[in-house]
PDB file of C-alpha atoms in Angstrom:
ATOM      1  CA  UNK A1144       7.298 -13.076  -5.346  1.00  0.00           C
ATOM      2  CA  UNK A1145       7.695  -8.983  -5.266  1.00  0.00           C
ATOM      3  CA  UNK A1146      11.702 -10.426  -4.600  1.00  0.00           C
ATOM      4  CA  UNK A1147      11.955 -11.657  -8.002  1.00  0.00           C
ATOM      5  CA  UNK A1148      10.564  -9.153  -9.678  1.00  0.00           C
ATOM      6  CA  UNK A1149      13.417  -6.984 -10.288  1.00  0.00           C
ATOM      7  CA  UNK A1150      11.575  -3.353 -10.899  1.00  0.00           C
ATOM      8  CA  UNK A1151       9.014  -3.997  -8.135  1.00  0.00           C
ATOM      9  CA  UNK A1152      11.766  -5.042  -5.268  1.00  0.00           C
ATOM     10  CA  UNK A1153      14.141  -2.542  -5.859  1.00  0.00           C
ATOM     11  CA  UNK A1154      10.948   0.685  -6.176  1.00  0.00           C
ATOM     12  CA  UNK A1155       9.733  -1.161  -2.337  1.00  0.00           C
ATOM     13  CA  UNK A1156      13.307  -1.398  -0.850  1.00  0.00           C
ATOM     14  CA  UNK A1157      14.409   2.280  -1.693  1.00  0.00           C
ATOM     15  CA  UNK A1158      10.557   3.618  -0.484  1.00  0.00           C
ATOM     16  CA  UNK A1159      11.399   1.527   2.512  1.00  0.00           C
ATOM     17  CA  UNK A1160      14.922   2.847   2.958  1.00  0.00           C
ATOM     18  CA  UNK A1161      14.065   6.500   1.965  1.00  0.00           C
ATOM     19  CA  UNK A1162      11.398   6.018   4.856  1.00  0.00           C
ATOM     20  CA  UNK A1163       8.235   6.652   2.812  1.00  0.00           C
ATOM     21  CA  UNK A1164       4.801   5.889   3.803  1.00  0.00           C
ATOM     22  CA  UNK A1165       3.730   2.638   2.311  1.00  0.00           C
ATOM     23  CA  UNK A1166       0.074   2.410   1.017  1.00  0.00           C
ATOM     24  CA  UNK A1167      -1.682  -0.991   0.275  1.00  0.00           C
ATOM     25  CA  UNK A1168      -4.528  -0.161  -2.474  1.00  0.00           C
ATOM     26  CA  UNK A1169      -7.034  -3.604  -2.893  1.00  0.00           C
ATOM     27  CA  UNK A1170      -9.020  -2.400  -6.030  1.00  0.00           C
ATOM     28  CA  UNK A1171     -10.885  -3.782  -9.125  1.00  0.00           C
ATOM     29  CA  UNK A1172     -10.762  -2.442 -12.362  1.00  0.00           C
ATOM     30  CA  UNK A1173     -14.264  -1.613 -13.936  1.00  0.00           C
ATOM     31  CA  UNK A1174     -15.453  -4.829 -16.247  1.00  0.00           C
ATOM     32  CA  UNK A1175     -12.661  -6.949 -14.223  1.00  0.00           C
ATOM     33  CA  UNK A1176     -13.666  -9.719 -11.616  1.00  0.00           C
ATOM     34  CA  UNK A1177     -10.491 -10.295  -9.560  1.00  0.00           C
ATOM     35  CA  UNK A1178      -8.968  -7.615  -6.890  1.00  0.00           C
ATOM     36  CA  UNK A1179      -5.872  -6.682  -7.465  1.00  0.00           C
ATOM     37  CA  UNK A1180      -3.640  -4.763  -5.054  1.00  0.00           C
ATOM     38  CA  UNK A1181      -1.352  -1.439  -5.918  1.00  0.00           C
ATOM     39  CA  UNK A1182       1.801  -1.011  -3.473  1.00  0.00           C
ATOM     40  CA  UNK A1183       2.461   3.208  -3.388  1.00  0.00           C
ATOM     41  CA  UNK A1184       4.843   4.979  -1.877  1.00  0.00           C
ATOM     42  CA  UNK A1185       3.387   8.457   0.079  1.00  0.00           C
ATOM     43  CA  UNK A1186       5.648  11.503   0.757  1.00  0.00           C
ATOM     44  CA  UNK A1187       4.781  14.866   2.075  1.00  0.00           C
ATOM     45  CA  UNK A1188       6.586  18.105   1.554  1.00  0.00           C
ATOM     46  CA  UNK A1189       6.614  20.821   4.038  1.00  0.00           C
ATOM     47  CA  UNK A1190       5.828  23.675   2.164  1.00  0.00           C
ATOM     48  CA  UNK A1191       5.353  25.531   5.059  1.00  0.00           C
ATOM     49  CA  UNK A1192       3.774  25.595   9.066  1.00  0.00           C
ATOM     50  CA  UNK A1193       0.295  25.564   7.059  1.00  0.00           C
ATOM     51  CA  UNK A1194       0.512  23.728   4.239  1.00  0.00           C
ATOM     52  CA  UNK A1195       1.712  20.401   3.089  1.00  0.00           C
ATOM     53  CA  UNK A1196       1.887  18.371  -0.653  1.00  0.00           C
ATOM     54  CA  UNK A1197       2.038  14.552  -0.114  1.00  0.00           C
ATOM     55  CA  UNK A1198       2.440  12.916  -3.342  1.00  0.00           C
ATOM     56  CA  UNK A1199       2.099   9.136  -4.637  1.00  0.00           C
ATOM     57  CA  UNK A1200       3.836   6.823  -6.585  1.00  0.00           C
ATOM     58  CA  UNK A1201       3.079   3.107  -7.434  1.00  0.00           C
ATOM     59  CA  UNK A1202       5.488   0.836  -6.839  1.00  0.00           C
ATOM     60  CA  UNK A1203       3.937  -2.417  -7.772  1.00  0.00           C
ATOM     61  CA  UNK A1204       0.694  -3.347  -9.346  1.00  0.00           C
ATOM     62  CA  UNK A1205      -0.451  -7.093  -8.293  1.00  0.00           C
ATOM     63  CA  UNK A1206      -3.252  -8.370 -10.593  1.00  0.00           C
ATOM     64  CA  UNK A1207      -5.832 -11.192  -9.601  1.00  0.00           C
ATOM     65  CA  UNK A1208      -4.812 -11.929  -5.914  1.00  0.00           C
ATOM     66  CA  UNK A1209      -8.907 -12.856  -4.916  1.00  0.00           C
ATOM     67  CA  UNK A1210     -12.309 -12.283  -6.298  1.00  0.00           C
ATOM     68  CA  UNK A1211     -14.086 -11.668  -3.036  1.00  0.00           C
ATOM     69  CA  UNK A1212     -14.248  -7.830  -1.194  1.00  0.00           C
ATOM     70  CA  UNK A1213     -14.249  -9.736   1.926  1.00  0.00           C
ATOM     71  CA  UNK A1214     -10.793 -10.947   1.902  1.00  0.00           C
ATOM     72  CA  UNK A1215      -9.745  -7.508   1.694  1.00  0.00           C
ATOM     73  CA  UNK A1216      -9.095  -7.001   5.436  1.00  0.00           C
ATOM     74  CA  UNK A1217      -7.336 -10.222   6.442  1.00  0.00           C
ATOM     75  CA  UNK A1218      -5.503 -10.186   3.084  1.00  0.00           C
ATOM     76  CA  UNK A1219      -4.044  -6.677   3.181  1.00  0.00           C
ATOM     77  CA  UNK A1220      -3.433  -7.239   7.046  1.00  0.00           C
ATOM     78  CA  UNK A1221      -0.762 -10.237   6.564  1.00  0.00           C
ATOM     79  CA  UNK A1222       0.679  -8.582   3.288  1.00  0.00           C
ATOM     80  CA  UNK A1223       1.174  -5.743   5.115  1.00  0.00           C
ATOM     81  CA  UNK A1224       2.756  -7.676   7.984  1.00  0.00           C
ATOM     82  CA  UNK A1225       4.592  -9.211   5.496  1.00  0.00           C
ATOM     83  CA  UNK A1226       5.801  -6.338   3.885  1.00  0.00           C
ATOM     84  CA  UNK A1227       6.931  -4.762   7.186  1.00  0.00           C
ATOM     85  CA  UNK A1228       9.088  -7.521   7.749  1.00  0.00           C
ATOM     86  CA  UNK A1229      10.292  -8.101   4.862  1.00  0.00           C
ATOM     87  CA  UNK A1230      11.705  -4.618   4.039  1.00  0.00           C
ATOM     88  CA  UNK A1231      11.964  -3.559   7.449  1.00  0.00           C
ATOM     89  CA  UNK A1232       9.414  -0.949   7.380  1.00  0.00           C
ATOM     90  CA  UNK A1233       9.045   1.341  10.295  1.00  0.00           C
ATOM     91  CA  UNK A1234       5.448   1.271  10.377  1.00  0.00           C
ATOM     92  CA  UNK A1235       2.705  -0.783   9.055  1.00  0.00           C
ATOM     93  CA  UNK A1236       1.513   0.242   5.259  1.00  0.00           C
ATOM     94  CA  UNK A1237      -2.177   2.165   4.968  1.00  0.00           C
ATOM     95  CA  UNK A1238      -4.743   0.301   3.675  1.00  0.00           C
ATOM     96  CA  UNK A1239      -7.356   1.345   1.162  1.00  0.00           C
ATOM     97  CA  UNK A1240      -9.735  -0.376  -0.481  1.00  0.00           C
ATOM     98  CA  UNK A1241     -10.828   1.108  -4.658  1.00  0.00           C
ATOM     99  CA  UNK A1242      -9.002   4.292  -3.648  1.00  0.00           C
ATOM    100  CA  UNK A1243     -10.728   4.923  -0.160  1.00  0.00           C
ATOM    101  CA  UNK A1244      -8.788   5.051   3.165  1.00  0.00           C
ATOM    102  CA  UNK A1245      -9.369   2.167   5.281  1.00  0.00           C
ATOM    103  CA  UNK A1246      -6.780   1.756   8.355  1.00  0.00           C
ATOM    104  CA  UNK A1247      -3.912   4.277   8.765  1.00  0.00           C
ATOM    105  CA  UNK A1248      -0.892   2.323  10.564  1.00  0.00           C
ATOM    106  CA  UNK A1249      -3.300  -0.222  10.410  1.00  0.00           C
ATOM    107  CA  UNK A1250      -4.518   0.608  13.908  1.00  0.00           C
ATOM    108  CA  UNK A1251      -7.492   3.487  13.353  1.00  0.00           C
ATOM    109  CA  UNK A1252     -10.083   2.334  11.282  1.00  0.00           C
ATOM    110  CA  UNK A1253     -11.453   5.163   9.432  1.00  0.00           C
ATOM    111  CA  UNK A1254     -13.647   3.661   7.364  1.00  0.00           C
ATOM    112  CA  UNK A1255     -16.026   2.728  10.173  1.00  0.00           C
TER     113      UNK A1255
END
């Protein structure tokens, strides 16, 4: 699907080839009943030894992929496996859930 889509490919594959952080946000939008999930790209700027910028960008916006909050961890998990494949990511993408960090690298859970 994000293959045919011409905007949302090409924004993933030069994040991915650029070697950005890739962030997986599963969200709902106030008076809406279906999650939807936002694909951003993360950079960070060295400003200096004490102080970085990291700055977003979405790269696709996915409306209406499940109703349920519960599907959020095995859903995001396989997309994100997915998405690692596909565009040959060097890590696995963040996950958040309505903005909040869940897994980083999708190995520490710091939402527990």
């Amino acid at each position: 699907m994000l293959k045919e889509h011409p905007k949302y490919h090409k924004n993933i594959k030069d994040a991915a080839e650029s070697q950005q952080s890739i962030i997986l946000n599963y969200h709902i939008h106030p008076g809406e009943s279906k999650y939807c999930v936002s694909i951003l790209s993360k950079s960070v700027k060295h400003l200096d030894m004490e102080d970085e910028k990291s700055t977003s960008e979405e790269l696709a916006h996915i409306k209406g992929i499940s109703d349920l909050e519960e599907l959020f961890v095995p859903l995001m998990s396989y997309f994100g496996e997915k998405l690692k494949s596909i565009y040959h990511l060097t890590r696995l993408p963040d996950l958040y859930i309505n903005g909040m960090q869940y897994f980083q690298d999708n190995t520490n859970n710091v939402g527990d």
